Coordinates of C-alpha atoms in Angstrom, one line a residue:
Chain M
M1 CA -14.5 81.2 -4.3
V2 CA -17.8 79.5 -4.0
I3 CA -19.2 82.5 -1.6
S4 CA -18.2 86.1 -1.5
D5 CA -14.8 87.0 0.5
K6 CA -17.0 89.3 2.5
L7 CA -19.1 86.5 3.8
D8 CA -16.0 84.1 4.1
K9 CA -14.1 86.7 6.2
F10 CA -17.2 87.4 8.5
F11 CA -17.1 83.5 8.8
D12 CA -13.5 83.4 10.1
E13 CA -14.1 86.1 12.5
K14 CA -17.1 84.2 13.8
M15 CA -15.6 81.0 14.0
K16 CA -12.8 82.5 16.7
E17 CA -15.5 82.9 19.3
Y18 CA -16.0 79.4 19.5
P19 CA -13.6 76.5 21.0
T20 CA -14.0 74.1 18.1
R21 CA -14.0 74.7 14.3
R22 CA -17.3 73.2 13.6
S23 CA -19.4 75.2 16.1
F24 CA -20.6 78.1 13.7
L25 CA -21.7 75.4 11.1
V26 CA -25.2 75.6 11.2
P27 CA -25.3 79.5 10.9
M28 CA -22.7 79.1 8.3
L29 CA -24.7 76.7 6.3
L30 CA -27.8 79.1 6.4
Y31 CA -25.9 82.4 5.5
S32 CA -24.1 80.5 2.6
Q33 CA -27.6 79.1 1.4
D34 CA -28.9 82.8 1.6
E35 CA -26.0 84.1 -0.9
V36 CA -25.9 81.0 -3.1
G37 CA -29.7 80.1 -3.2
Y38 CA -28.8 76.5 -2.0
L39 CA -26.5 74.3 -0.6
S40 CA -24.6 73.0 -3.6
D41 CA -21.6 70.6 -3.9
E42 CA -19.5 73.4 -3.9
V43 CA -20.6 74.9 -1.0
I44 CA -20.7 71.8 1.2
A45 CA -17.3 71.1 0.1
Y46 CA -15.9 74.6 0.8
L47 CA -17.4 74.5 4.4
A48 CA -16.3 70.9 5.1
K49 CA -12.9 72.1 4.7
K50 CA -13.5 75.3 6.5
T51 CA -14.7 73.2 9.4
E52 CA -12.3 70.4 9.3
L53 CA -15.2 67.9 8.6
T54 CA -15.9 65.2 6.1
E55 CA -18.5 66.2 3.3
L56 CA -20.4 63.3 4.3
E57 CA -20.5 65.0 8.1
V58 CA -21.7 68.5 6.8
R59 CA -24.6 66.7 4.7
N60 CA -25.2 64.9 8.0
V61 CA -25.8 68.2 9.6
I62 CA -27.9 69.6 6.7
S63 CA -30.4 66.9 6.7
Y64 CA -31.5 67.9 10.4
Y65 CA -32.5 71.2 9.7
S66 CA -36.1 72.3 7.7
L67 CA -34.6 75.6 6.4
L68 CA -31.6 74.0 4.7
H69 CA -32.1 72.7 0.9
T70 CA -29.4 71.1 -1.2
K71 CA -31.7 72.0 -4.5
P72 CA -32.4 75.3 -5.9
M73 CA -35.6 76.8 -4.6
G74 CA -37.3 79.8 -6.1
K75 CA -36.1 83.5 -5.7
Y76 CA -39.2 84.4 -3.3
H77 CA -39.7 80.9 -1.0
V78 CA -43.2 81.0 0.3
Q79 CA -43.7 79.5 3.6
V80 CA -47.2 78.8 4.7
C81 CA -47.9 77.8 8.1
T82 CA -50.5 75.7 9.0
N83 CA -50.0 75.0 12.4
I84 CA -52.5 74.8 15.1
S85 CA -52.9 78.9 15.2
C86 CA -52.5 79.6 11.8
M87 CA -54.9 76.4 10.9
L88 CA -57.8 77.6 13.3
R89 CA -57.6 81.1 11.4
G90 CA -57.5 80.0 7.8
G91 CA -53.9 78.8 7.2
E92 CA -54.9 75.9 5.3
E93 CA -57.0 78.2 3.1
I94 CA -54.1 80.3 2.7
L95 CA -52.2 77.2 1.2
D96 CA -54.6 76.1 -1.3
H97 CA -55.0 79.8 -2.5
C98 CA -51.1 79.9 -3.1
K99 CA -51.3 76.5 -4.5
S100 CA -53.7 77.7 -7.2
K101 CA -52.4 80.9 -7.7
L102 CA -48.9 79.9 -8.0
G103 CA -49.8 76.8 -10.0
I104 CA -47.5 74.9 -7.7
G105 CA -47.7 72.7 -4.6
H106 CA -45.8 71.8 -1.6
K107 CA -41.8 72.2 -2.3
Q108 CA -42.4 72.9 -6.1
T109 CA -40.9 75.8 -8.0
T110 CA -42.5 78.0 -10.4
A111 CA -41.3 77.1 -14.2
D112 CA -39.6 80.9 -14.4
G113 CA -38.0 80.2 -10.8
T114 CA -39.5 83.2 -9.2
F115 CA -41.7 81.6 -6.3
S116 CA -41.4 78.1 -4.6
L117 CA -43.9 77.1 -2.1
E118 CA -43.6 75.3 0.8
E119 CA -45.9 74.2 3.9
V120 CA -44.3 74.7 7.2
E121 CA -44.6 74.1 10.8
C122 CA -44.9 76.9 13.5
I123 CA -43.0 80.3 12.4
G124 CA -44.0 82.2 15.9
A125 CA -46.7 84.3 14.5
C126 CA -49.4 82.6 16.3
S127 CA -51.3 85.9 17.7
W128 CA -51.2 87.2 14.1
A129 CA -52.4 84.3 12.2
P130 CA -52.8 83.4 9.6
A131 CA -49.1 83.9 8.5
V132 CA -46.7 83.6 5.7
Q133 CA -43.0 84.1 5.5
I134 CA -41.3 84.9 2.2
N135 CA -37.8 84.5 2.5
Y136 CA -37.4 86.0 6.0
D137 CA -39.9 88.5 6.0
F138 CA -43.3 87.8 7.7
H139 CA -46.7 88.5 6.6
E140 CA -49.5 88.4 9.1
N141 CA -53.0 88.4 9.6
L142 CA -53.7 87.3 6.1
T143 CA -56.6 87.1 4.0
N144 CA -56.9 85.6 0.3
E145 CA -57.1 89.3 -1.1
K146 CA -54.0 90.2 1.1
M147 CA -52.2 87.2 -0.2
D148 CA -52.7 88.2 -3.6
K149 CA -51.5 91.5 -3.0
V150 CA -48.4 90.2 -1.2
L151 CA -47.6 88.3 -4.0
D152 CA -48.1 90.5 -6.8
Q153 CA -45.4 93.1 -4.7
Y154 CA -43.0 89.9 -4.9
R155 CA -43.6 89.4 -8.6
S156 CA -43.1 92.9 -9.7
K157 CA -40.1 93.1 -7.5
A158 CA -38.6 90.1 -9.6
K159 CA -39.0 91.9 -12.8
Chain S
M1 CA -43.2 93.8 12.9
A2 CA -45.1 91.9 15.5
D3 CA -48.5 94.2 16.2
L4 CA -48.5 95.4 19.9
T5 CA -51.7 94.9 21.8
T6 CA -52.9 96.0 25.1
H7 CA -55.6 95.5 28.0
P8 CA -55.9 97.4 31.3
D9 CA -55.4 94.3 33.4
E10 CA -51.8 94.0 32.0
I11 CA -48.7 94.5 34.6
K12 CA -46.0 95.6 32.1
V13 CA -42.6 94.4 33.5
V14 CA -41.2 92.7 31.1
S15 CA -42.8 94.5 28.3
K16 CA -42.3 97.9 29.7
R17 CA -40.1 99.1 26.9
F18 CA -42.0 97.8 24.1
G19 CA -42.9 100.4 21.5
Q20 CA -40.6 102.8 22.9
G21 CA -37.5 102.4 20.6
A22 CA -35.5 100.5 23.3
A23 CA -33.5 98.6 20.5
E24 CA -31.7 101.6 20.2
I25 CA -29.0 101.7 23.2
D26 CA -29.3 105.3 23.8
T27 CA -33.0 105.0 24.1
Y28 CA -32.7 102.1 26.5
L29 CA -30.2 104.2 28.5
K30 CA -32.9 106.4 29.2
L31 CA -35.4 103.8 30.2
D32 CA -33.3 102.5 33.3
G33 CA -31.5 100.3 30.8
Y34 CA -28.0 99.0 32.1
K35 CA -28.6 99.9 35.6
A36 CA -29.4 96.1 36.8
V37 CA -26.2 95.1 35.6
Q38 CA -24.4 97.9 37.5
K39 CA -26.0 97.2 40.7
A40 CA -25.3 93.5 40.3
L41 CA -21.6 94.2 39.9
T42 CA -21.8 95.5 43.4
M43 CA -23.4 92.3 44.7
S44 CA -22.0 88.8 45.4
P45 CA -22.9 86.2 43.3
D46 CA -24.8 84.4 46.2
D47 CA -26.6 87.9 46.7
I48 CA -27.5 87.7 42.9
I49 CA -28.9 84.1 43.3
N50 CA -30.6 85.0 46.6
E51 CA -32.6 87.7 44.8
V52 CA -33.8 85.6 41.9
K53 CA -34.7 83.0 44.3
A54 CA -36.6 85.4 46.1
S55 CA -38.8 86.7 43.2
N56 CA -39.9 83.1 42.6
L57 CA -38.8 83.3 38.9
R58 CA -39.6 80.1 37.1
G59 CA -38.4 79.1 33.7
R60 CA -40.9 80.9 30.9
G61 CA -39.8 78.3 28.5
G62 CA -42.3 75.8 29.7
A63 CA -41.1 73.7 32.2
G64 CA -41.3 76.2 34.9
F65 CA -38.4 75.2 36.9
P66 CA -37.1 77.7 39.4
T67 CA -34.5 79.7 37.8
G68 CA -32.4 80.7 41.0
M69 CA -32.3 77.0 41.9
K70 CA -30.8 76.4 38.6
W71 CA -27.9 78.9 38.6
S72 CA -27.3 77.5 42.2
F73 CA -26.6 74.1 40.5
V74 CA -23.5 75.3 38.8
P75 CA -20.3 74.1 40.7
K76 CA -18.3 76.8 42.1
D77 CA -15.0 75.0 42.4
T78 CA -14.3 74.2 38.6
N79 CA -11.4 74.8 36.0
K80 CA -13.8 74.5 33.1
A81 CA -15.1 77.4 31.4
K82 CA -18.7 78.1 32.2
Y83 CA -21.5 79.3 29.9
I84 CA -24.7 80.9 29.7
L85 CA -26.8 79.9 26.9
V86 CA -30.3 81.8 26.0
N87 CA -32.9 79.6 24.4
G88 CA -34.5 81.8 21.8
D89 CA -35.4 78.8 19.8
E90 CA -39.1 79.7 20.2
S91 CA -40.9 76.9 18.0
E92 CA -43.6 75.6 20.5
P93 CA -47.0 76.0 18.3
G94 CA -49.1 78.9 19.9
T95 CA -46.0 80.8 21.3
C96 CA -44.8 83.9 20.0
K97 CA -43.7 85.9 23.1
D98 CA -40.1 85.9 22.5
R99 CA -40.6 87.7 19.0
P100 CA -41.6 90.9 20.9
I101 CA -38.9 90.8 23.5
L102 CA -36.1 90.2 21.0
E103 CA -37.5 92.7 18.8
H104 CA -38.4 95.6 21.1
D105 CA -35.9 94.9 24.4
P106 CA -32.9 93.1 22.8
H107 CA -30.6 95.0 25.2
A108 CA -32.8 93.4 28.6
V109 CA -31.8 90.0 27.3
I110 CA -28.1 91.0 27.1
E111 CA -28.3 92.3 30.5
G112 CA -29.9 89.3 31.6
V113 CA -27.3 87.2 30.2
I114 CA -24.5 89.4 32.2
I115 CA -26.4 89.0 35.5
A116 CA -26.7 85.4 35.0
G117 CA -23.0 85.3 34.1
L118 CA -22.0 87.1 37.3
A119 CA -24.3 84.9 39.3
V120 CA -22.5 81.5 38.4
G121 CA -19.1 82.6 37.5
A122 CA -19.4 82.7 33.4
K123 CA -17.7 84.7 31.4
V124 CA -19.2 84.2 27.9
G125 CA -23.1 84.0 27.0
F126 CA -24.6 82.8 23.7
V127 CA -27.9 83.9 22.3
Y128 CA -29.3 81.4 20.3
I129 CA -32.1 82.5 17.9
R130 CA -34.2 80.3 15.7
G131 CA -33.2 80.8 12.1
E132 CA -36.6 81.8 11.1
Y133 CA -36.4 85.0 12.9
R134 CA -33.6 86.6 10.9
Y135 CA -35.0 90.0 11.6
L136 CA -34.2 89.5 15.3
V137 CA -31.0 88.0 14.8
D138 CA -29.9 91.3 13.1
I139 CA -31.5 93.3 16.0
M140 CA -29.8 91.1 18.3
R141 CA -26.2 91.5 16.4
K142 CA -26.6 95.5 16.4
A143 CA -27.6 95.5 20.2
I144 CA -24.3 93.2 21.1
A145 CA -22.3 95.5 18.9
D146 CA -23.6 98.8 20.4
A147 CA -22.8 97.5 24.3
Y148 CA -19.7 96.4 23.1
A149 CA -18.9 99.9 21.8
K150 CA -20.0 101.6 24.9
G151 CA -18.0 99.1 27.2
Y152 CA -20.6 97.2 28.6
L153 CA -19.2 94.0 26.9
G154 CA -15.9 92.8 26.6
K155 CA -12.7 93.5 28.8
N156 CA -13.1 95.2 32.1
I157 CA -17.2 96.1 31.9
F158 CA -18.4 99.1 33.6
G159 CA -14.8 99.5 34.9
S160 CA -15.4 96.6 37.3
G161 CA -12.3 94.6 36.2
K162 CA -14.6 91.8 35.2
D163 CA -14.7 90.4 31.6
F164 CA -17.9 89.2 29.9
D165 CA -18.8 88.6 26.2
V166 CA -22.1 87.8 24.4
R167 CA -22.2 86.1 21.2
W168 CA -25.0 85.5 18.6
H169 CA -26.0 82.5 16.9
T170 CA -28.9 81.4 14.7
G171 CA -30.7 77.7 13.9
A172 CA -31.7 76.6 11.0
G173 CA -35.0 75.4 11.4
A174 CA -35.8 72.8 14.0
Y175 CA -38.2 72.5 16.9
E176 CA -36.1 70.1 18.8
V177 CA -33.5 72.5 19.3
G178 CA -35.7 74.2 21.6
E179 CA -34.8 71.1 23.8
E180 CA -31.7 72.1 26.0
S181 CA -29.6 69.0 25.6
A182 CA -30.4 69.7 21.7
L183 CA -29.7 73.2 21.7
M184 CA -26.4 72.6 22.8
E185 CA -25.6 70.0 20.1
S186 CA -26.9 72.6 17.3
L187 CA -24.8 75.4 18.9
E188 CA -21.8 72.8 18.8
G189 CA -22.3 72.7 14.9
K190 CA -24.1 69.2 14.9
R191 CA -27.6 67.5 14.2
G192 CA -29.8 68.6 17.4
I193 CA -29.6 65.0 18.7
P194 CA -30.8 65.4 22.5
R195 CA -28.1 63.8 25.2
I196 CA -29.0 61.6 28.1
R197 CA -29.0 63.1 31.5
P198 CA -27.4 63.3 34.0
P199 CA -25.1 64.9 34.0
F200 CA -27.2 67.7 33.6
P201 CA -26.0 71.0 31.7
A202 CA -25.2 72.9 34.9
V203 CA -22.4 70.5 35.5
V204 CA -21.7 69.4 31.7
G205 CA -22.9 71.3 29.0
L206 CA -21.4 73.4 26.1
W207 CA -18.1 71.8 25.3
G208 CA -18.1 69.9 28.5
G209 CA -18.3 73.1 30.5
P210 CA -21.1 74.1 33.2
T211 CA -24.1 75.7 31.2
V212 CA -27.2 77.5 32.3
I213 CA -29.8 77.3 29.8
N214 CA -32.5 79.8 30.2
N215 CA -35.3 81.1 27.8
V216 CA -35.3 84.6 26.4
E217 CA -38.2 85.9 28.7
T218 CA -36.4 84.4 31.8
L219 CA -33.4 86.2 31.2
A220 CA -35.4 89.5 30.2
S221 CA -37.1 89.2 33.6
V222 CA -33.9 89.0 35.4
P223 CA -32.9 92.9 35.1
H224 CA -36.3 93.8 36.6
I225 CA -35.8 91.4 39.4
I226 CA -32.6 92.7 40.2
L227 CA -33.7 96.5 40.0
M228 CA -37.3 96.1 41.6
G229 CA -36.1 93.6 44.3
G230 CA -37.0 89.8 44.2
Q231 CA -39.8 90.3 46.6
K232 CA -41.7 93.1 44.6
F233 CA -41.6 90.6 41.6
A234 CA -42.8 87.8 43.5
D235 CA -45.9 89.7 44.9
Y236 CA -47.1 90.3 41.3
G237 CA -48.1 86.4 41.3
P238 CA -49.3 83.7 43.8
P239 CA -46.9 82.0 46.4
K240 CA -43.9 80.0 44.5
N241 CA -45.2 81.5 41.2
G242 CA -43.6 84.9 40.9
G243 CA -44.2 87.8 38.5
T244 CA -46.0 88.2 35.5
R245 CA -45.4 86.7 32.1
L246 CA -46.2 87.2 28.7
F247 CA -49.4 85.2 27.1
C248 CA -49.9 84.8 23.4
L249 CA -53.6 84.5 22.7
S250 CA -54.4 83.1 19.2
G251 CA -56.9 80.9 17.4
H252 CA -60.5 81.9 17.9
V253 CA -60.6 85.0 19.9
N254 CA -61.3 88.6 19.0
K255 CA -58.3 90.0 20.2
P256 CA -55.4 87.7 19.6
G257 CA -52.1 89.3 20.8
V258 CA -49.3 89.0 23.3
Y259 CA -50.6 90.3 26.7
E260 CA -48.3 90.6 29.9
L261 CA -50.3 89.1 33.0
P262 CA -49.6 88.3 36.5
L263 CA -49.1 84.5 37.0
G264 CA -52.5 83.1 38.6
Y265 CA -54.5 85.2 36.1
P266 CA -58.0 83.2 35.7
L267 CA -58.2 81.9 31.9
K268 CA -62.0 82.8 31.9
K269 CA -61.0 86.3 32.1
M270 CA -58.0 85.9 29.5
I271 CA -60.4 84.4 26.9
Y272 CA -63.6 86.4 27.3
D273 CA -62.1 89.8 28.7
V274 CA -58.7 90.1 27.5
G275 CA -59.1 88.3 24.4
G276 CA -62.8 89.9 23.7
G277 CA -64.5 86.6 23.6
I278 CA -65.2 84.0 20.8
P279 CA -65.9 85.7 17.3
N280 CA -69.1 84.7 15.1
G281 CA -71.4 84.0 18.0
R282 CA -69.7 80.7 18.7
K283 CA -69.0 78.9 21.9
L284 CA -65.7 77.8 23.6
K285 CA -65.0 74.0 23.0
A286 CA -61.5 73.8 23.9
V287 CA -58.4 75.8 25.3
V288 CA -54.7 74.5 24.6
P289 CA -53.1 76.3 27.7
G290 CA -49.4 76.7 26.9
G291 CA -48.1 75.6 23.5
S292 CA -49.3 72.2 21.8
S293 CA -47.4 70.1 24.1
T294 CA -50.0 70.8 26.9
F295 CA -52.7 68.9 28.3
V296 CA -55.8 70.2 26.1
L297 CA -58.9 71.8 28.3
T298 CA -62.5 71.3 27.8
A299 CA -64.3 74.8 28.1
E300 CA -65.8 73.8 31.6
E301 CA -62.0 73.2 32.9
A302 CA -60.5 76.2 31.2
E303 CA -63.4 78.4 32.9
Q304 CA -62.2 77.3 36.3
M305 CA -58.2 77.4 35.8
N306 CA -56.0 80.0 37.1
M307 CA -52.6 80.5 34.9
D308 CA -49.9 79.6 37.5
F309 CA -47.5 76.6 37.3
D310 CA -49.1 75.1 40.5
S311 CA -52.5 75.1 39.4
F312 CA -51.8 73.0 36.5
G313 CA -49.0 70.9 38.6
K314 CA -51.7 69.9 41.3
R315 CA -53.9 68.6 38.5
G316 CA -50.4 66.5 36.8
E317 CA -50.5 68.9 34.0
F318 CA -48.5 71.6 32.8
L319 CA -48.8 75.6 32.5
G320 CA -46.6 75.2 29.3
S321 CA -44.9 77.9 27.3
G322 CA -47.6 80.5 27.6
G323 CA -49.0 80.0 24.3
V324 CA -53.1 80.0 24.5
V325 CA -54.9 78.6 21.8
I326 CA -58.7 79.2 21.8
L327 CA -60.5 76.5 19.7
D328 CA -64.5 77.2 19.2
D329 CA -67.1 74.4 18.7
Q330 CA -67.1 74.3 15.4
T331 CA -63.2 72.7 15.6
C332 CA -63.1 69.5 15.0
M333 CA -60.9 67.6 17.6
V334 CA -60.0 64.6 15.5
K335 CA -58.7 67.0 12.8
F336 CA -57.0 69.2 15.7
A337 CA -55.3 66.0 17.0
L338 CA -53.9 64.9 13.7
R339 CA -52.4 68.4 13.1
V340 CA -50.8 68.4 16.2
M341 CA -49.5 64.9 15.3
K342 CA -48.2 65.8 12.0
F343 CA -46.0 68.3 13.7
Y344 CA -44.5 66.2 15.9
Q345 CA -43.8 63.5 13.5
H346 CA -42.2 66.2 11.1
E347 CA -39.9 67.0 14.1
S348 CA -39.3 64.0 15.5
C349 CA -35.5 63.5 15.1
G350 CA -35.9 59.5 15.1
W351 CA -33.3 58.8 17.8
C352 CA -35.4 57.5 20.1
I353 CA -37.7 54.7 19.0
P354 CA -40.6 55.1 20.6
C355 CA -41.0 58.7 19.4
R356 CA -39.7 58.0 15.8
E357 CA -42.5 55.1 15.3
G358 CA -44.8 56.3 17.7
T359 CA -45.5 59.6 16.1
D360 CA -45.6 58.2 12.8
W361 CA -48.0 55.5 13.7
L362 CA -50.1 57.9 15.3
K363 CA -50.3 60.3 12.4
K364 CA -51.2 57.5 9.8
T365 CA -54.1 56.5 12.3
L366 CA -55.3 60.0 12.9
T367 CA -55.2 60.3 9.0
R368 CA -57.1 57.7 8.4
F369 CA -59.5 58.4 11.1
H370 CA -60.1 61.7 10.0
N371 CA -60.6 60.6 6.2
G372 CA -63.5 58.5 7.7
G373 CA -61.7 54.9 7.5
G374 CA -61.3 54.8 11.5
L375 CA -61.9 51.7 13.4
R376 CA -63.3 51.2 16.6
K377 CA -60.3 49.7 18.3
D378 CA -58.1 52.5 16.8
I379 CA -59.5 54.8 19.5
D380 CA -58.1 52.8 22.3
N381 CA -54.9 51.9 20.0
I382 CA -54.4 55.9 19.7
K383 CA -54.3 56.2 23.3
Y384 CA -52.1 53.0 23.8
L385 CA -49.6 54.2 21.4
A386 CA -49.2 57.7 22.9
Q387 CA -49.2 56.0 26.5
N388 CA -46.0 54.0 25.1
M389 CA -44.2 56.9 24.3
L390 CA -44.3 58.9 27.6
G391 CA -41.0 59.1 29.4
R392 CA -39.4 56.3 27.1
T393 CA -37.4 58.8 25.2
F394 CA -34.2 60.9 25.9
C395 CA -36.0 64.1 25.2
P396 CA -39.4 65.5 26.1
L397 CA -40.5 65.5 22.1
G398 CA -42.3 62.0 22.5
D399 CA -44.0 63.2 25.6
A400 CA -45.2 66.6 24.1
A401 CA -46.7 64.5 21.2
A402 CA -48.0 61.7 23.5
I403 CA -49.7 64.5 26.2
P404 CA -52.1 66.4 23.9
T405 CA -53.4 63.3 22.2
M406 CA -54.1 61.4 25.4
S407 CA -56.1 64.3 26.8
I408 CA -58.0 64.8 23.1
V409 CA -59.0 60.9 23.4
D410 CA -59.9 61.3 26.9
K411 CA -62.0 64.3 26.6
W412 CA -63.6 64.0 23.3
R413 CA -64.0 60.4 22.2
N414 CA -67.6 61.1 21.0
E415 CA -66.1 63.1 18.2
F416 CA -63.9 60.2 17.3
E417 CA -66.9 57.9 17.2
M418 CA -68.6 60.4 14.9
H419 CA -66.0 59.5 12.3
L420 CA -66.5 56.1 12.5
E421 CA -67.8 53.7 9.7
G422 CA -66.8 55.9 6.7
R423 CA -68.7 58.8 7.7
P424 CA -67.1 62.0 6.8
C425 CA -66.0 64.7 9.3
P426 CA -69.1 66.2 10.8
F427 CA -67.8 69.5 10.9
D428 CA -66.2 69.6 7.6
P429 CA -68.0 67.0 5.3
A430 CA -66.0 68.3 2.3
A431 CA -62.8 68.1 3.6
K432 CA -59.8 65.8 2.5
I433 CA -56.7 65.5 4.5
T434 CA -53.3 65.7 2.5
E435 CA -50.2 64.4 4.3
L436 CA -47.2 66.2 4.8
P437 CA -44.2 64.3 3.0
V438 CA -41.8 63.1 5.1
V439 CA -38.3 65.2 4.2
G440 CA -34.9 64.2 5.3
A441 CA -34.4 62.7 8.7
H442 CA -37.8 64.4 10.0

């Protein structure tokens, strides 16, 4: 099995709540990615079978959504918002700081696979800008110094 | 997670349970929780709709459509399953108001869904929350499970003989899915390509059934309206603009935050009093009144505006989503227009050619402009491109990209001229712009 039995059972339960088999596809893609790390060919084949779609149809859906990746990302995916509210309060500086601190650019992953970096669009933290999301965790009202501490915390967690 | 802020001018209706642990169902019950739905169960569907109509509640997602009227469009004599769909895909830049609602008061949203269902005869509601808000999805999942455990959802709710189910659903990163027809496509497991209207969702929506789509804040307002009476809610705001709403102050203000203020609140007071004014002794240059899709206001305009739908409507503009972004006098408006356009270019799904091509050309032109390579004829060309997107797309993303761009060119033409002939950006002479790469279909 490409995903855990627990997740597979959870999908079966949720799919019963909808009138069509494909309805729960977008959350299934996201939760599978969370468990596997990315949407591998095997995950796509598994979800295509489950939803009775072709693999092409599943890939068609994947390419629409910004959170979905078909390549492995870092263990901690650092998503820096530079949209208007964050930009006005230093979001671009935070992005530059992360680039030099991690030694990687937009959509790149560190050699040890610990971090990947992405410049993202509005994450809904406008009143607490500038903000970064690492995986699903929000880090808000950031400065370069605070960002360093946040990255250090994740770095020590990775060990 | 999201820090709470407060100001004496606030009227706490939707936010009254914030910070009190109301995500726990037992705490919620102590704070008048699930009383509104029990009251609604004693009312006829028409009485519920009339109460909401009396409240003058208008859609809090940004369009400002009267909620009671929207509900009344759902056909009564149909055999098709009807649905309530909660739009929690909050993605409009500058907008972060649904986050505190879903975090601090998820049961109010559930109550709003049930009441909407009773009003239109739906038996199922879906709460769609954007994929980035995973912690809120988890809070909502628990809230729904707790409501089932108490018998407030499922078969025979509150012993009324009526059934109602609420389901949670999540997106995976797409601004456009906040548009109602794209939202339905996404919930059906597809790309969020918008649908042509008519037919409108109230007649043909999810899986072909009549569907009411309301914003999180709109539905969170409904239980309060049922309990306090529509008239009392209406009286908080000016005529036809009922109640309070959550305004998200961001950008160059001393006290950014989410504040619940009555509709019609003066924008000047919002900036200088509630928001504590502009930091670093700078002056106000511009205000984005309700998310990046709205007409950008100059300082002079902003200081005279009242924050209600009709004050903007009579200018041919929009109040928008409640995301109020403040720009100080050191902000480059060309750079700002470019950042806004980068966003729309990234989020355009490519279905409608004016939007797909328009956002791309505008991004390229604005990038060149900000890098000092602008031509004088580009200034009019930017406006021409934007104008030709307006009203020519299935969903309003094309309009949303065009509107701020046109208003910035009209009002800050001098700043475009300052960038001409290879001159560096006057506000940041050392700046270099790096383009966001285009990924996938976006």
